[in-house]
Short mmCIF file of C-alpha atoms in Angstrom, two decimals:
data_model
loop_
_atom_site.label_atom_id
_atom_site.label_comp_id
_atom_site.label_asym_id
_atom_site.label_seq_id
_atom_site.Cartn_x
_atom_site.Cartn_y
_atom_site.Cartn_z
CA MET A 1 75.33 119.66 100.70
CA LYS A 2 78.50 120.63 102.81
CA LYS A 3 80.04 121.51 99.31
CA ILE A 4 77.12 123.78 97.82
CA ILE A 5 77.50 125.69 101.16
CA ARG A 6 81.07 126.49 100.62
CA LEU A 7 80.66 127.41 97.17
CA LEU A 8 77.83 129.85 98.04
CA LEU A 9 80.03 131.18 100.88
CA PHE A 10 82.92 131.73 98.47
CA ALA A 11 80.50 133.44 95.56
CA GLY A 12 79.37 135.41 98.36
CA LEU A 13 83.09 136.73 99.36
CA LEU A 14 83.81 137.27 95.46
CA GLY A 15 80.40 139.36 95.57
CA VAL A 16 81.49 141.44 98.41
CA LEU A 17 84.90 141.98 96.93
CA VAL A 18 83.74 142.76 93.32
CA ILE A 19 81.28 145.43 94.72
CA ASN A 20 83.96 147.00 96.81
CA ILE A 21 86.10 147.14 93.80
CA MET A 22 83.57 148.63 91.45
CA ASN A 23 83.31 151.71 93.76
CA MET A 24 87.30 152.28 93.75
CA PRO A 25 88.78 154.69 91.16
CA ALA A 26 89.38 153.13 87.69
CA ILE A 27 92.89 151.29 86.80
CA LEU A 28 95.53 153.31 84.93
CA SER A 29 94.51 156.65 86.18
CA VAL A 30 96.74 159.49 87.34
CA ASP A 31 94.12 160.61 89.64
CA ALA A 32 93.84 157.78 91.87
CA PRO A 33 94.57 158.54 95.53
CA SER A 34 97.58 156.40 95.78
CA TYR A 35 99.37 158.67 93.58
CA ASN A 36 99.48 161.16 96.18
CA ASP A 37 101.95 164.17 97.30
CA SER A 38 104.87 161.48 98.73
CA ILE A 39 105.13 160.23 95.30
CA ASP A 40 105.55 163.55 93.60
CA HIS A 41 108.20 164.26 95.97
CA TYR A 42 109.92 160.96 95.61
CA LEU A 43 110.04 161.69 91.96
CA GLU A 44 111.13 165.28 91.86
CA HIS A 45 113.31 165.31 94.52
CA GLY A 46 114.62 161.37 94.77
CA VAL A 47 117.78 161.91 92.33
CA GLU A 48 119.09 165.03 94.50
CA GLU A 49 118.73 163.43 97.75
CA THR A 50 119.75 159.77 97.11
CA GLY A 51 121.86 160.05 94.05
CA ALA A 52 119.95 157.06 92.38
CA THR A 53 118.34 157.38 89.25
CA SER A 54 116.01 154.38 89.72
CA ILE A 55 113.53 155.66 92.25
CA ILE A 56 112.51 152.27 93.47
CA SER A 57 115.96 151.46 94.52
CA ALA A 58 116.16 154.99 96.09
CA ILE A 59 112.79 154.28 98.26
CA LEU A 60 114.12 150.72 99.07
CA ALA A 61 117.49 151.48 100.11
CA ASP A 62 117.36 155.14 101.23
CA TYR A 63 114.01 156.29 102.35
CA ARG A 64 112.64 153.24 103.70
CA SER A 65 115.91 151.26 104.31
CA PHE A 66 114.86 150.19 107.78
CA ASP A 67 111.89 148.63 106.42
CA THR A 68 114.55 146.48 104.09
CA LEU A 69 116.46 145.38 107.22
CA GLY A 70 113.27 144.27 108.34
CA GLU A 71 112.85 142.12 105.36
CA THR A 72 116.41 140.70 105.68
CA ILE A 73 115.55 139.66 108.84
CA VAL A 74 112.37 137.93 108.15
CA LEU A 75 114.56 136.05 105.55
CA PHE A 76 116.86 135.18 108.38
CA THR A 77 113.98 134.31 110.69
CA ALA A 78 112.82 131.77 108.03
CA ILE A 79 116.26 130.18 107.85
CA ILE A 80 116.37 129.50 111.56
CA ALA A 81 112.89 128.19 111.64
CA LEU A 82 113.59 125.72 108.77
CA LEU A 83 116.63 124.38 110.47
CA SER A 84 115.25 124.16 113.72
CA VAL A 85 112.40 122.08 112.42
CA LEU A 86 114.43 119.85 109.89
CA LYS A 87 118.00 119.63 111.55
CA VAL A 88 116.97 119.35 115.02
CA GLY A 89 114.76 116.65 116.86
CA ASP A 90 115.75 113.33 115.93
CA SER A 91 115.99 112.62 119.58
CA THR A 92 112.48 113.79 120.63
CA ARG A 93 110.83 111.71 117.81
CA LYS A 94 112.05 108.30 119.01
CA GLU A 95 110.99 109.20 122.45
CA GLY A 96 107.35 110.00 121.50
CA MET B 1 122.53 112.46 87.18
CA LYS B 2 124.46 110.89 84.61
CA ASP B 3 123.31 112.85 81.47
CA GLN B 4 126.26 114.12 79.68
CA VAL B 5 124.60 117.08 77.54
CA LEU B 6 123.18 118.20 80.97
CA LYS B 7 126.55 118.49 82.83
CA THR B 8 128.34 120.06 79.88
CA ILE B 9 125.61 122.61 79.42
CA ALA B 10 125.14 123.22 83.46
CA ARG B 11 128.74 123.71 83.65
CA ILE B 12 129.03 126.23 80.42
CA ILE B 13 125.94 128.44 81.44
CA THR B 14 126.32 128.49 85.33
CA PRO B 15 129.38 131.25 85.29
CA PHE B 16 127.14 133.28 82.76
CA ILE B 17 124.02 133.32 84.90
CA GLN B 18 126.28 134.35 88.07
CA LEU B 19 128.07 137.31 86.18
CA TYR B 20 124.48 138.44 85.16
CA GLY B 21 123.18 138.46 88.60
CA ILE B 22 126.30 140.22 89.76
CA PHE B 23 125.50 142.84 87.01
CA ILE B 24 121.79 143.39 88.23
CA ILE B 25 123.08 143.91 91.83
CA LEU B 26 125.64 146.25 90.99
CA ASN B 27 123.36 148.17 88.41
CA GLY B 28 120.74 148.31 91.01
CA HIS B 29 120.77 152.11 91.50
CA ILE B 30 120.38 153.03 87.80
CA SER B 31 118.22 150.35 86.40
CA PRO B 32 115.62 148.04 87.09
CA GLY B 33 116.85 145.36 89.38
CA GLY B 34 118.74 145.61 92.41
CA GLY B 35 119.79 142.89 95.47
CA PHE B 36 116.59 140.98 95.41
CA ALA B 37 116.48 140.24 91.89
CA GLY B 38 120.38 139.83 91.19
CA GLY B 39 120.38 137.77 94.60
CA THR B 40 118.04 135.29 93.48
CA MET B 41 119.59 135.03 90.18
CA ILE B 42 122.77 133.53 91.94
CA GLY B 43 120.78 131.54 94.23
CA THR B 44 119.09 129.64 91.15
CA SER B 45 122.32 129.62 89.27
CA LEU B 46 123.59 127.40 92.26
CA ILE B 47 120.23 125.43 92.63
CA LEU B 48 120.98 124.66 88.77
CA TYR B 49 124.58 123.03 89.98
CA THR B 50 122.58 121.20 92.84
CA LEU B 51 120.14 119.68 90.70
CA VAL B 52 122.74 118.67 87.92
CA PHE B 53 125.86 117.43 89.89
CA GLY B 54 124.12 116.17 93.26
CA VAL B 55 124.10 117.65 96.81
CA ASP B 56 127.55 116.17 97.81
CA GLN B 57 129.39 118.21 94.97
CA ALA B 58 127.51 121.08 95.68
CA LYS B 59 128.37 121.05 99.13
CA ARG B 60 131.91 121.00 98.33
CA LYS B 61 131.57 123.99 96.22
CA PHE B 62 129.37 125.93 98.86
CA SER B 63 129.53 124.38 102.10
CA GLU B 64 127.23 125.11 105.44
CA LYS B 65 130.00 126.97 106.93
CA ALA B 66 130.04 129.14 103.99
CA SER B 67 126.45 129.78 103.80
CA ALA B 68 126.28 130.47 107.55
CA PHE B 69 129.10 132.97 106.95
CA ALA B 70 127.01 134.75 103.95
CA GLU B 71 123.85 134.48 106.04
CA SER B 72 124.88 136.32 108.90
CA GLY B 73 127.69 138.46 106.98
CA GLY B 74 125.08 139.93 104.84
CA ILE B 75 123.04 141.22 108.00
CA ILE B 76 125.90 142.47 109.62
CA LEU B 77 127.26 144.28 106.60
CA TYR B 78 123.89 146.03 106.45
CA ILE B 79 124.10 146.93 109.70
CA LEU B 80 127.55 147.89 109.90
CA ILE B 81 126.69 150.61 107.10
CA GLY B 82 123.77 151.78 109.23
CA VAL B 83 125.98 152.03 112.19
CA ILE B 84 128.36 154.46 110.05
CA GLY B 85 125.33 156.74 109.68
CA ILE B 86 124.87 156.74 113.33
CA VAL B 87 128.57 157.95 114.20
CA VAL B 88 128.93 160.24 111.45
CA ALA B 89 125.67 161.87 110.82
CA GLY B 90 123.92 161.09 113.97
CA HIS B 91 120.96 158.58 112.55
CA PHE B 92 120.63 155.11 111.34
CA LEU B 93 121.41 154.47 107.98
CA ALA B 94 122.03 157.99 106.82
CA ASN B 95 123.20 158.27 103.21
CA LYS B 96 124.06 161.72 101.98
CA GLY B 97 124.87 163.37 105.54
CA ALA B 98 126.89 160.33 106.43
CA GLY B 99 129.44 161.73 103.59
CA PHE B 100 129.15 158.30 101.36
CA ASP B 101 130.52 159.66 97.83
CA MET B 102 127.42 160.64 96.06
CA GLY B 103 128.97 160.72 92.44
CA THR B 104 127.04 161.89 89.48
CA PRO B 105 123.50 160.70 89.31
CA GLY B 106 123.08 157.77 86.44
CA SER B 107 126.86 156.55 86.57
CA LEU B 108 127.91 153.14 88.32
CA TRP B 109 129.89 155.15 91.01
CA SER B 110 126.80 157.06 92.57
CA ALA B 111 124.09 157.00 94.93
CA GLY B 112 126.47 156.70 98.32
CA MET B 113 125.32 153.90 100.01
CA ILE B 114 122.75 152.29 98.28
CA PRO B 115 125.08 149.94 95.93
CA LEU B 116 126.74 148.72 99.44
CA LEU B 117 123.21 147.77 100.48
CA MET B 118 122.43 146.14 97.43
CA ILE B 119 125.64 144.03 97.72
CA ALA B 120 124.67 143.17 101.27
CA ILE B 121 121.28 142.11 100.61
CA GLY B 122 122.51 140.10 97.11
CA ILE B 123 124.73 138.13 99.53
CA LYS B 124 122.10 137.55 102.07
CA VAL B 125 119.25 136.48 99.33
CA ALA B 126 121.43 134.22 97.21
CA SER B 127 122.81 132.27 100.33
CA THR B 128 119.21 131.78 101.52
CA PHE B 129 117.96 130.59 98.38
CA ILE B 130 120.87 127.84 98.65
CA THR B 131 120.54 127.12 101.99
CA ILE B 132 116.58 126.46 101.43
CA PHE B 133 117.17 124.20 98.76
CA HIS B 134 120.25 121.94 100.29
CA THR B 135 118.08 121.60 103.69
CA LEU B 136 115.00 120.78 102.16
CA ILE B 137 116.51 118.38 99.21
CA GLU B 138 118.78 116.56 102.12
CA VAL B 139 115.68 115.20 104.03
CA LYS B 140 115.76 111.22 104.05
CA ASP B 141 112.50 109.62 103.78
CA ALA B 142 111.85 108.19 107.59
CA MET C 1 78.25 148.26 75.57
CA THR C 2 78.24 150.82 78.28
CA PHE C 3 77.53 148.35 80.95
CA LEU C 4 80.61 146.64 80.11
CA GLN C 5 82.47 149.84 80.85
CA PRO C 6 82.88 149.49 84.39
CA ILE C 7 84.14 146.11 84.28
CA ILE C 8 87.12 147.20 81.73
CA ASP C 9 87.66 150.02 84.01
CA HIS C 10 88.45 147.76 86.95
CA ILE C 11 89.43 144.41 85.26
CA ASN C 12 92.92 144.12 86.81
CA TYR C 13 91.53 144.31 90.25
CA LEU C 14 88.81 141.93 89.19
CA GLY C 15 91.39 139.31 88.38
CA ALA C 16 93.18 139.95 91.67
CA ALA C 17 90.00 139.37 93.66
CA ILE C 18 89.11 136.15 91.61
CA LEU C 19 92.74 134.85 91.97
CA PHE C 20 92.52 135.63 95.89
CA VAL C 21 89.18 133.45 96.04
CA ILE C 22 90.59 130.87 94.22
CA GLY C 23 93.49 130.53 96.43
CA LEU C 24 91.17 130.65 99.56
CA ALA C 25 88.79 127.87 98.01
CA THR C 26 91.96 125.85 97.13
CA VAL C 27 92.97 126.37 101.00
CA VAL C 28 89.83 125.43 102.49
CA ASN C 29 88.40 122.63 100.05
CA HIS C 30 91.40 120.59 99.79
CA THR C 31 93.24 118.27 102.66
CA ASN C 32 96.30 117.52 100.73
CA LEU C 33 98.79 120.07 102.87
CA ILE C 34 101.05 120.72 99.92
CA LYS C 35 97.92 121.97 97.69
CA LYS C 36 97.12 124.20 100.93
CA ILE C 37 100.59 125.76 100.78
CA LEU C 38 99.66 125.99 96.98
CA GLY C 39 96.68 127.79 97.82
CA ILE C 40 98.24 130.22 99.94
CA ASN C 41 100.80 131.32 97.37
CA ILE C 42 97.63 131.81 94.89
CA MET C 43 96.38 134.25 97.40
CA GLY C 44 99.60 135.87 97.51
CA THR C 45 99.81 136.39 93.93
CA GLY C 46 96.21 137.90 94.02
CA VAL C 47 97.44 140.60 96.31
CA PHE C 48 100.40 141.32 94.38
CA LEU C 49 98.66 141.53 91.27
CA PHE C 50 96.00 144.14 93.03
CA PHE C 51 99.02 146.28 94.59
CA ILE C 52 100.57 146.61 91.13
CA ALA C 53 97.51 147.33 89.17
CA ILE C 54 97.24 150.25 91.72
CA GLY C 55 100.64 151.26 91.18
CA ASN C 56 100.14 151.29 87.08
CA VAL C 57 99.40 154.28 85.05
CA THR C 58 98.18 155.12 81.36
CA SER C 59 101.29 155.62 79.41
CA GLY C 60 103.39 155.52 82.23
CA VAL C 61 107.38 154.43 82.20
CA PRO C 62 109.31 152.72 84.66
CA PRO C 63 110.33 155.11 87.37
CA ILE C 64 114.14 155.69 86.18
CA ILE C 65 114.85 159.23 85.78
CA ASP C 66 116.44 160.42 82.72
CA PRO C 67 117.91 164.10 82.84
CA ASP C 68 117.68 164.27 78.92
CA GLN C 69 113.92 163.79 78.87
CA PRO C 70 112.05 165.79 81.46
CA ASP C 71 108.49 165.77 80.81
CA GLN C 72 107.90 161.96 81.34
CA LEU C 73 105.11 160.38 83.20
CA PHE C 74 106.31 157.76 85.79
CA ILE C 75 104.20 154.86 87.50
CA ASN C 76 103.61 155.11 91.02
CA PRO C 77 107.03 153.46 92.34
CA LEU C 78 105.49 152.75 96.14
CA PRO C 79 103.55 149.62 95.57
CA SER C 80 106.30 148.12 93.79
CA VAL C 81 108.75 148.79 97.22
CA PHE C 82 105.68 147.20 99.07
CA ILE C 83 105.33 143.92 96.99
CA LEU C 84 109.31 143.58 97.33
CA THR C 85 108.42 143.07 100.98
CA GLY C 86 105.38 140.79 100.20
CA ILE C 87 107.16 138.40 98.12
CA VAL C 88 109.91 137.84 100.72
CA VAL C 89 107.32 137.34 103.32
CA VAL C 90 105.28 134.77 101.07
CA VAL C 91 108.62 133.12 100.47
CA SER C 92 109.28 132.78 104.05
CA ILE C 93 105.90 131.41 104.84
CA THR C 94 106.08 128.42 102.07
CA VAL C 95 109.56 127.44 103.01
CA TYR C 96 108.33 127.20 106.85
CA SER C 97 105.21 125.35 106.31
CA LEU C 98 106.93 122.95 103.76
CA SER C 99 109.58 122.01 106.48
CA LEU C 100 106.36 121.21 108.76
CA VAL C 101 105.01 119.25 106.10
CA ILE C 102 108.03 117.00 105.94
CA ARG C 103 108.25 116.45 109.44
CA MET C 104 104.53 115.39 109.20
CA HIS C 105 105.37 113.35 106.71
CA GLU C 106 108.31 111.59 108.55
CA THR C 107 106.12 111.06 111.40
CA TYR C 108 102.76 109.76 110.38
CA GLY C 109 103.80 108.84 106.82
CA SER C 110 101.22 110.87 104.98
CA ILE C 111 100.41 114.36 103.97
CA ASP C 112 96.70 114.21 104.18
CA GLN C 113 95.05 116.07 106.69
CA GLU C 114 92.30 114.16 107.50
CA GLU C 115 94.36 111.00 107.51
CA ILE C 116 96.80 112.52 110.04
CA ALA C 117 93.84 113.59 112.33
CA ARG C 118 92.32 110.21 112.45
CA MET C 119 96.15 108.77 113.30
CA MET C 120 96.26 111.16 115.99
CA ALA C 121 92.89 110.27 117.52
CA GLU C 122 93.87 106.66 117.27
CA GLU C 123 97.29 107.29 119.51
CA ALA C 124 95.09 109.33 121.88
CA ASP C 125 92.65 106.13 122.35
CA HIS C 126 95.74 104.09 123.05
CA ASP C 127 97.15 106.24 125.56
#
């Protein structure tokens, strides 16, 4: 019984997602709203403003380089969390 | 592991994987790739070395001290490049305004600070991967 | 065959939604903690596929500007950049949850959620 209710819930979620997707613009079209003015600016002026011919690198390390700094800090935080869970804590385990 | 074939092939193939990773990092601004992809390749080559030769020998090649140095060194290099922007151009992570050499677009020596940032990210990602793997594989069964 | 046209027009998005629901079902239905982490990874893959599908364009080439060929149609570079951030976040989540699972296995000798819950209840009864 529980399993059937779960299945119905997931089917409902999939139905909601599919209905919303069907109202989106089609894939592979240049008229999609995400292909907007900022993309045109990156593609037209990216080379002269940053000097990099690969626009993805230009956005990653120049226009949005502060974002990339945050990314490296996320990795650093993951390492700190991993080490603090696995390398520390032998003493607390024996007390418990 | 004691398999002779595995050891020989791993010893031959590891430098080539690392060279390809360095190539991907240094060509990040003129071709697909960059710091994340190249750093992952270097990290996986070290993971291959650890899997074949064991943690103890891998630790001798890439010790905890070295990994701590690379972890923090990557971020500090990134922030230092940004601070150059503050000093010269007035805002953090300035590229063209900070007087980096822009070169001719499309050549290896171009794009100012972007290759430097890619090197910093590559160091950081490679050391992160190898530290994660060494830490997870070293846990003894309770 | 006209009723198939909307499905073909959105096939990549549909795949992303199905992957997302499969991942969520894995997280909810399984009690094995490692399988739950795998489900989180599958959900992440669905989101990546959705973003990459948004960025793709018919007959578009990767956004590497070649001065010799001025009139090229490029794909949308922005979703690719965002997905790099997403991959980093998913790797970080995976690593942290794996470390927590290792600690749980050391403490309770099991990676099954219900078993661990039962042991915790027994410990609470003893206290």
